[in-house]
Amino acid sequence: MSHQPAPYEAEPDTPNLDFQGTTPYEDYVQASVLTHLQHPLSEDPGEMVFLVTTQVMELWFTVIVHEWHTAAQALREDDLSTALAALKRSTYELESLNASWKPLAHLTPGQFNSYRSALGEGSGFQSAMYRRLEFLLGEKSASMLVPHRGAPRVHAELEKALTEPSLYDEVLGYLARQGLAVPESVLDRDPTRRYEPDPAVERVWEEVYSGPEDSAPARLGEALTEVAELVWRWRNDHLVATRRAMGAKTGTGGSAGVAWLEKRATKNVFPELWTARSHV
């Protein structure tokens, strides 16, 4: 004897539950795509945590890159309010990105080793979206395109990001149009090269911070400082998590591991914003 399903009866105040196809939520968020992208390669249950956490980080990289592109475009158009709003949003997103280290920050060497071989030659420094994030911060390097030669679309996106002005380049252009003495050599620099600190730019920020705290350049400076501090915390949290999980061993993908991360952690983003404070 077959049993027919009971007719659908909504309880009082129940939202609409009956759809012809997939739910509108699924259509918009694509949750079933996101939740079926995990394919662990080991039997260790901890690998799922590592895999999902890494994928979450990639999503945060994506939205932060979007925010900084928005800020850069707004500054190019002298639209400070839009730029500040995007930078502010990115600080909340950076805080969430940094919190992503929590599930991984207490891995013992034994726990990490139980699935480390599943990574093969994979390493975080190969992340194309993170590379775009670094390029926006002025950390340009043409050599970092090399790992992506086998993925034409990704390589083209990175090549475009390499040749475009960084967020900081757009900041300095904005300050120059506000009448501050940013040197032409900085404004006309090759955008494909890594940004190097300039004493004249340091003096510009010294002038900004010696003036009214509610001026447009000062408000921009503080927004950038918030971003820079959170990027520094990201790098240090990465360093500590790696040191805890694998000590000084060679990193995945042949990187120098902790030694490479230690070098990265000492570098300040938007460097003159920090050094100028010593002279105010």
mmCIF file of C-alpha atoms in Angstrom:
data_model
loop_
_atom_site.group_PDB
_atom_site.id
_atom_site.type_symbol
_atom_site.label_atom_id
_atom_site.label_comp_id
_atom_site.label_asym_id
_atom_site.label_seq_id
_atom_site.Cartn_x
_atom_site.Cartn_y
_atom_site.Cartn_z
ATOM 1 C CA MET A 1 0.000 0.000 0.000
ATOM 2 C CA SER A 2 1.538 3.299 -1.065
ATOM 3 C CA HIS A 3 1.510 6.340 1.141
ATOM 4 C CA GLN A 4 0.841 9.717 -0.390
ATOM 5 C CA PRO A 5 2.658 12.663 1.163
ATOM 6 C CA ALA A 6 0.506 14.785 3.383
ATOM 7 C CA PRO A 7 -0.742 17.965 1.734
ATOM 8 C CA TYR A 8 1.331 21.031 2.401
ATOM 9 C CA GLU A 9 -0.200 23.022 5.245
ATOM 10 C CA ALA A 10 1.557 26.150 6.382
ATOM 11 C CA GLU A 11 1.482 27.026 10.023
ATOM 12 C CA PRO A 12 0.354 30.520 10.971
ATOM 13 C CA ASP A 13 3.039 33.145 10.272
ATOM 14 C CA THR A 14 5.183 30.618 8.357
ATOM 15 C CA PRO A 15 7.057 32.231 5.445
ATOM 16 C CA ASN A 16 6.467 30.953 1.936
ATOM 17 C CA LEU A 17 7.988 27.458 1.669
ATOM 18 C CA ASP A 18 6.667 26.303 -1.695
ATOM 19 C CA PHE A 19 8.756 27.183 -4.770
ATOM 20 C CA GLN A 20 8.649 25.792 -8.294
ATOM 21 C CA GLY A 21 12.419 25.458 -8.575
ATOM 22 C CA THR A 22 15.278 26.228 -6.252
ATOM 23 C CA THR A 23 14.663 28.780 -3.517
ATOM 24 C CA PRO A 24 15.269 32.489 -4.194
ATOM 25 C CA TYR A 25 17.927 32.339 -1.451
ATOM 26 C CA GLU A 26 19.771 29.596 -3.333
ATOM 27 C CA ASP A 27 19.437 31.463 -6.618
ATOM 28 C CA TYR A 28 21.044 34.552 -5.089
ATOM 29 C CA VAL A 29 23.671 33.094 -2.717
ATOM 30 C CA GLN A 30 24.533 29.904 -4.656
ATOM 31 C CA ALA A 31 24.905 28.136 -1.321
ATOM 32 C CA SER A 32 24.781 24.653 -2.831
ATOM 33 C CA VAL A 33 27.784 25.561 -4.995
ATOM 34 C CA LEU A 34 29.752 26.888 -2.023
ATOM 35 C CA THR A 35 28.955 23.954 0.248
ATOM 36 C CA HIS A 36 29.962 21.346 -2.334
ATOM 37 C CA LEU A 37 33.408 22.783 -3.139
ATOM 38 C CA GLN A 38 35.144 20.836 -0.361
ATOM 39 C CA HIS A 39 37.018 17.710 -1.441
ATOM 40 C CA PRO A 40 39.387 16.583 1.329
ATOM 41 C CA LEU A 41 42.242 14.364 0.175
ATOM 42 C CA SER A 42 43.019 12.696 3.502
ATOM 43 C CA GLU A 43 41.036 10.774 6.102
ATOM 44 C CA ASP A 44 41.854 13.271 8.825
ATOM 45 C CA PRO A 45 38.760 15.242 9.977
ATOM 46 C CA GLY A 46 40.914 18.315 10.581
ATOM 47 C CA GLU A 47 41.543 18.724 6.862
ATOM 48 C CA MET A 48 37.924 19.807 6.357
ATOM 49 C CA VAL A 49 38.477 22.636 8.840
ATOM 50 C CA PHE A 50 41.654 23.714 7.043
ATOM 51 C CA LEU A 51 39.992 23.545 3.636
ATOM 52 C CA VAL A 52 36.847 25.485 4.554
ATOM 53 C CA THR A 53 38.801 28.116 6.499
ATOM 54 C CA THR A 54 41.088 28.677 3.531
ATOM 55 C CA GLN A 55 38.105 29.016 1.187
ATOM 56 C CA VAL A 56 36.501 31.519 3.567
ATOM 57 C CA MET A 57 39.731 33.528 3.478
ATOM 58 C CA GLU A 58 39.554 33.585 -0.329
ATOM 59 C CA LEU A 59 36.046 35.039 -0.146
ATOM 60 C CA TRP A 60 37.199 37.754 2.243
ATOM 61 C CA PHE A 61 40.123 38.562 -0.083
ATOM 62 C CA THR A 62 37.581 38.964 -2.876
ATOM 63 C CA VAL A 63 35.369 41.458 -1.064
ATOM 64 C CA ILE A 64 38.328 43.440 0.320
ATOM 65 C CA VAL A 65 39.788 43.765 -3.183
ATOM 66 C CA HIS A 66 36.357 45.016 -4.295
ATOM 67 C CA GLU A 67 36.318 47.635 -1.517
ATOM 68 C CA TRP A 68 39.806 48.894 -2.296
ATOM 69 C CA HIS A 69 39.020 49.093 -6.004
ATOM 70 C CA THR A 70 35.957 51.139 -5.076
ATOM 71 C CA ALA A 71 38.060 53.425 -2.865
ATOM 72 C CA ALA A 72 40.743 53.838 -5.533
ATOM 73 C CA GLN A 73 38.189 54.760 -8.207
ATOM 74 C CA ALA A 74 36.476 57.220 -5.856
ATOM 75 C CA LEU A 75 39.774 58.924 -4.991
ATOM 76 C CA ARG A 76 40.578 59.206 -8.692
ATOM 77 C CA GLU A 77 37.333 61.172 -8.970
ATOM 78 C CA ASP A 78 38.016 63.191 -5.771
ATOM 79 C CA ASP A 79 34.987 61.551 -4.138
ATOM 80 C CA LEU A 80 36.311 61.284 -0.599
ATOM 81 C CA SER A 81 33.063 60.231 1.081
ATOM 82 C CA THR A 82 32.683 57.158 -1.143
ATOM 83 C CA ALA A 83 36.346 56.272 -0.640
ATOM 84 C CA LEU A 84 36.110 56.595 3.153
ATOM 85 C CA ALA A 85 32.963 54.468 3.253
ATOM 86 C CA ALA A 86 34.668 51.688 1.267
ATOM 87 C CA LEU A 87 37.789 51.838 3.439
ATOM 88 C CA LYS A 88 35.666 51.687 6.587
ATOM 89 C CA ARG A 89 33.787 48.636 5.325
ATOM 90 C CA SER A 90 37.089 46.987 4.497
ATOM 91 C CA THR A 91 38.232 47.337 8.115
ATOM 92 C CA TYR A 92 35.253 45.266 9.278
ATOM 93 C CA GLU A 93 36.037 42.732 6.571
ATOM 94 C CA LEU A 94 39.716 42.651 7.549
ATOM 95 C CA GLU A 95 38.709 41.971 11.148
ATOM 96 C CA SER A 96 36.600 39.043 9.956
ATOM 97 C CA LEU A 97 39.428 37.840 7.717
ATOM 98 C CA ASN A 98 41.849 37.947 10.638
ATOM 99 C CA ALA A 99 39.377 36.045 12.820
ATOM 100 C CA SER A 100 39.544 33.243 10.239
ATOM 101 C CA TRP A 101 42.879 32.252 11.756
ATOM 102 C CA LYS A 102 41.119 31.123 14.938
ATOM 103 C CA PRO A 103 40.334 27.557 13.756
ATOM 104 C CA LEU A 104 43.958 27.115 12.617
ATOM 105 C CA ALA A 105 45.874 29.129 15.185
ATOM 106 C CA HIS A 106 46.292 26.291 17.681
ATOM 107 C CA LEU A 107 47.301 23.455 15.384
ATOM 108 C CA THR A 108 50.065 21.268 16.797
ATOM 109 C CA PRO A 109 52.747 19.974 14.391
ATOM 110 C CA GLY A 110 51.226 16.507 14.633
ATOM 111 C CA GLN A 111 47.738 17.743 13.756
ATOM 112 C CA PHE A 112 48.992 19.710 10.765
ATOM 113 C CA ASN A 113 51.209 16.859 9.574
ATOM 114 C CA SER A 114 48.204 14.525 9.526
ATOM 115 C CA TYR A 115 46.946 16.178 6.338
ATOM 116 C CA ARG A 116 49.791 18.435 5.207
ATOM 117 C CA SER A 117 50.752 16.041 2.411
ATOM 118 C CA ALA A 118 47.314 16.667 0.851
ATOM 119 C CA LEU A 119 48.470 20.193 -0.022
ATOM 120 C CA GLY A 120 51.259 18.836 -2.226
ATOM 121 C CA GLU A 121 53.020 21.903 -3.632
ATOM 122 C CA GLY A 122 50.060 24.134 -2.814
ATOM 123 C CA SER A 123 50.748 27.249 -0.741
ATOM 124 C CA GLY A 124 48.907 30.406 0.223
ATOM 125 C CA PHE A 125 51.377 32.599 -1.626
ATOM 126 C CA GLN A 126 49.926 31.113 -4.841
ATOM 127 C CA SER A 127 46.530 32.733 -4.133
ATOM 128 C CA ALA A 128 45.716 35.002 -7.086
ATOM 129 C CA MET A 129 43.147 37.022 -5.151
ATOM 130 C CA TYR A 130 45.543 37.613 -2.280
ATOM 131 C CA ARG A 131 48.128 38.716 -4.842
ATOM 132 C CA ARG A 132 45.651 41.277 -6.173
ATOM 133 C CA LEU A 133 45.143 42.479 -2.602
ATOM 134 C CA GLU A 134 48.907 42.908 -2.155
ATOM 135 C CA PHE A 135 49.200 44.704 -5.500
ATOM 136 C CA LEU A 136 46.567 47.199 -4.345
ATOM 137 C CA LEU A 137 48.707 47.852 -1.258
ATOM 138 C CA GLY A 138 51.673 48.718 -3.505
ATOM 139 C CA GLU A 139 53.463 45.373 -3.093
ATOM 140 C CA LYS A 140 54.024 44.911 -6.828
ATOM 141 C CA SER A 141 56.172 42.149 -8.303
ATOM 142 C CA ALA A 142 55.972 40.865 -11.874
ATOM 143 C CA SER A 143 57.522 37.568 -10.770
ATOM 144 C CA MET A 144 54.369 36.781 -8.784
ATOM 145 C CA LEU A 145 52.483 36.349 -12.070
ATOM 146 C CA VAL A 146 54.629 33.349 -13.006
ATOM 147 C CA PRO A 147 52.697 30.715 -10.990
ATOM 148 C CA HIS A 148 49.514 31.650 -12.893
ATOM 149 C CA ARG A 149 50.763 31.251 -16.469
ATOM 150 C CA GLY A 150 48.689 28.078 -16.825
ATOM 151 C CA ALA A 151 45.427 29.937 -16.053
ATOM 152 C CA PRO A 152 44.964 32.573 -18.803
ATOM 153 C CA ARG A 153 42.009 34.411 -17.227
ATOM 154 C CA VAL A 154 43.645 34.644 -13.807
ATOM 155 C CA HIS A 155 46.981 35.648 -15.353
ATOM 156 C CA ALA A 156 45.309 38.412 -17.379
ATOM 157 C CA GLU A 157 43.537 39.758 -14.283
ATOM 158 C CA LEU A 158 46.791 39.819 -12.337
ATOM 159 C CA GLU A 159 48.664 41.425 -15.221
ATOM 160 C CA LYS A 160 46.037 44.167 -15.345
ATOM 161 C CA ALA A 161 46.299 44.659 -11.561
ATOM 162 C CA LEU A 162 50.091 44.883 -11.853
ATOM 163 C CA THR A 163 49.926 47.723 -14.387
ATOM 164 C CA GLU A 164 47.226 49.727 -12.609
ATOM 165 C CA PRO A 165 47.993 52.326 -9.913
ATOM 166 C CA SER A 166 47.766 50.934 -6.401
ATOM 167 C CA LEU A 167 45.353 52.256 -3.801
ATOM 168 C CA TYR A 168 48.208 54.255 -2.274
ATOM 169 C CA ASP A 169 49.115 55.711 -5.687
ATOM 170 C CA GLU A 170 45.544 57.006 -5.936
ATOM 171 C CA VAL A 171 45.774 58.388 -2.382
ATOM 172 C CA LEU A 172 48.904 60.354 -3.256
ATOM 173 C CA GLY A 173 47.303 61.640 -6.446
ATOM 174 C CA TYR A 174 44.320 62.836 -4.415
ATOM 175 C CA LEU A 175 46.601 64.600 -1.901
ATOM 176 C CA ALA A 176 48.449 66.337 -4.741
ATOM 177 C CA ARG A 177 45.158 67.650 -6.150
ATOM 178 C CA GLN A 178 44.349 68.949 -2.666
ATOM 179 C CA GLY A 179 47.428 71.173 -2.934
ATOM 180 C CA LEU A 180 49.913 69.071 -0.975
ATOM 181 C CA ALA A 181 53.495 68.799 -2.216
ATOM 182 C CA VAL A 182 53.628 65.228 -3.458
ATOM 183 C CA PRO A 183 56.638 65.150 -5.825
ATOM 184 C CA GLU A 184 56.134 64.548 -9.524
ATOM 185 C CA SER A 185 58.608 61.670 -9.378
ATOM 186 C CA VAL A 186 56.193 59.840 -7.075
ATOM 187 C CA LEU A 187 53.077 60.749 -9.041
ATOM 188 C CA ASP A 188 54.685 59.612 -12.322
ATOM 189 C CA ARG A 189 56.386 56.485 -11.005
ATOM 190 C CA ASP A 190 56.137 53.140 -12.790
ATOM 191 C CA PRO A 191 53.015 51.514 -11.264
ATOM 192 C CA THR A 192 54.345 48.009 -11.951
ATOM 193 C CA ARG A 193 57.151 48.509 -9.418
ATOM 194 C CA ARG A 194 56.940 48.019 -5.662
ATOM 195 C CA TYR A 195 56.254 51.271 -3.826
ATOM 196 C CA GLU A 196 59.296 52.570 -1.950
ATOM 197 C CA PRO A 197 59.087 55.163 0.866
ATOM 198 C CA ASP A 198 59.896 58.743 -0.093
ATOM 199 C CA PRO A 199 61.049 61.469 2.353
ATOM 200 C CA ALA A 200 58.935 64.075 0.550
ATOM 201 C CA VAL A 201 55.799 61.960 1.020
ATOM 202 C CA GLU A 202 56.682 61.612 4.700
ATOM 203 C CA ARG A 203 56.776 65.424 4.919
ATOM 204 C CA VAL A 204 53.342 65.574 3.252
ATOM 205 C CA TRP A 205 51.849 63.351 5.946
ATOM 206 C CA GLU A 206 53.697 65.341 8.608
ATOM 207 C CA GLU A 207 51.987 68.477 7.295
ATOM 208 C CA VAL A 208 48.610 66.707 7.222
ATOM 209 C CA TYR A 209 48.919 65.507 10.821
ATOM 210 C CA SER A 210 50.155 68.896 12.022
ATOM 211 C CA GLY A 211 46.967 70.510 10.729
ATOM 212 C CA PRO A 212 43.276 70.206 11.619
ATOM 213 C CA GLU A 213 42.244 66.681 12.586
ATOM 214 C CA ASP A 214 38.967 66.974 10.688
ATOM 215 C CA SER A 215 40.564 67.944 7.377
ATOM 216 C CA ALA A 216 39.894 65.692 4.394
ATOM 217 C CA PRO A 217 43.545 64.489 4.133
ATOM 218 C CA ALA A 218 43.678 63.770 7.888
ATOM 219 C CA ARG A 219 40.479 61.729 7.779
ATOM 220 C CA LEU A 220 41.841 59.807 4.810
ATOM 221 C CA GLY A 221 45.115 59.243 6.639
ATOM 222 C CA GLU A 222 43.367 57.756 9.658
ATOM 223 C CA ALA A 223 41.198 55.495 7.485
ATOM 224 C CA LEU A 224 44.326 54.196 5.771
ATOM 225 C CA THR A 225 46.060 53.728 9.121
ATOM 226 C CA GLU A 226 43.210 51.492 10.287
ATOM 227 C CA VAL A 227 43.596 49.405 7.139
ATOM 228 C CA ALA A 228 47.383 49.248 7.492
ATOM 229 C CA GLU A 229 47.206 48.120 11.120
ATOM 230 C CA LEU A 230 44.791 45.313 10.299
ATOM 231 C CA VAL A 231 46.963 44.150 7.387
ATOM 232 C CA TRP A 232 49.925 44.091 9.780
ATOM 233 C CA ARG A 233 47.862 42.017 12.248
ATOM 234 C CA TRP A 234 46.900 39.619 9.442
ATOM 235 C CA ARG A 235 50.549 39.051 8.568
ATOM 236 C CA ASN A 236 51.531 38.548 12.197
ATOM 237 C CA ASP A 237 48.634 36.167 12.885
ATOM 238 C CA HIS A 238 49.703 34.184 9.812
ATOM 239 C CA LEU A 239 53.258 34.084 11.119
ATOM 240 C CA VAL A 240 52.249 32.893 14.590
ATOM 241 C CA ALA A 241 49.863 30.225 13.272
ATOM 242 C CA THR A 242 52.532 28.903 10.905
ATOM 243 C CA ARG A 243 55.250 28.934 13.539
ATOM 244 C CA ARG A 244 52.980 27.042 15.895
ATOM 245 C CA ALA A 245 51.988 24.390 13.337
ATOM 246 C CA MET A 246 55.329 23.733 11.643
ATOM 247 C CA GLY A 247 58.125 25.625 13.365
ATOM 248 C CA ALA A 248 60.949 26.648 11.022
ATOM 249 C CA LYS A 249 60.453 23.869 8.458
ATOM 250 C CA THR A 250 60.323 24.701 4.757
ATOM 251 C CA GLY A 251 56.851 25.883 3.809
ATOM 252 C CA THR A 252 54.499 24.201 1.366
ATOM 253 C CA GLY A 253 55.226 25.079 -2.246
ATOM 254 C CA GLY A 254 58.932 25.422 -1.472
ATOM 255 C CA SER A 255 58.599 28.754 0.350
ATOM 256 C CA ALA A 256 60.891 29.635 3.229
ATOM 257 C CA GLY A 257 57.953 29.233 5.598
ATOM 258 C CA VAL A 258 58.358 31.147 8.846
ATOM 259 C CA ALA A 259 61.474 32.999 7.626
ATOM 260 C CA TRP A 260 59.552 34.435 4.669
ATOM 261 C CA LEU A 261 56.582 35.372 6.855
ATOM 262 C CA GLU A 262 58.857 37.051 9.413
ATOM 263 C CA LYS A 263 60.272 39.258 6.672
ATOM 264 C CA ARG A 264 56.769 40.158 5.491
ATOM 265 C CA ALA A 265 55.592 40.943 9.025
ATOM 266 C CA THR A 266 58.227 43.662 9.477
ATOM 267 C CA LYS A 267 56.972 45.709 6.516
ATOM 268 C CA ASN A 268 54.504 48.522 7.114
ATOM 269 C CA VAL A 269 51.746 49.220 4.623
ATOM 270 C CA PHE A 270 51.575 52.915 3.571
ATOM 271 C CA PRO A 271 54.993 53.424 5.241
ATOM 272 C CA GLU A 272 55.166 57.225 5.454
ATOM 273 C CA LEU A 273 51.906 57.309 7.388
ATOM 274 C CA TRP A 274 53.819 55.648 10.225
ATOM 275 C CA THR A 275 57.198 57.374 10.022
ATOM 276 C CA ALA A 276 55.644 60.864 9.759
ATOM 277 C CA ARG A 277 54.203 60.497 13.254
ATOM 278 C CA SER A 278 57.682 60.763 14.722
ATOM 279 C CA HIS A 279 57.914 64.340 13.431
ATOM 280 C CA VAL A 280 54.522 65.733 14.469
#
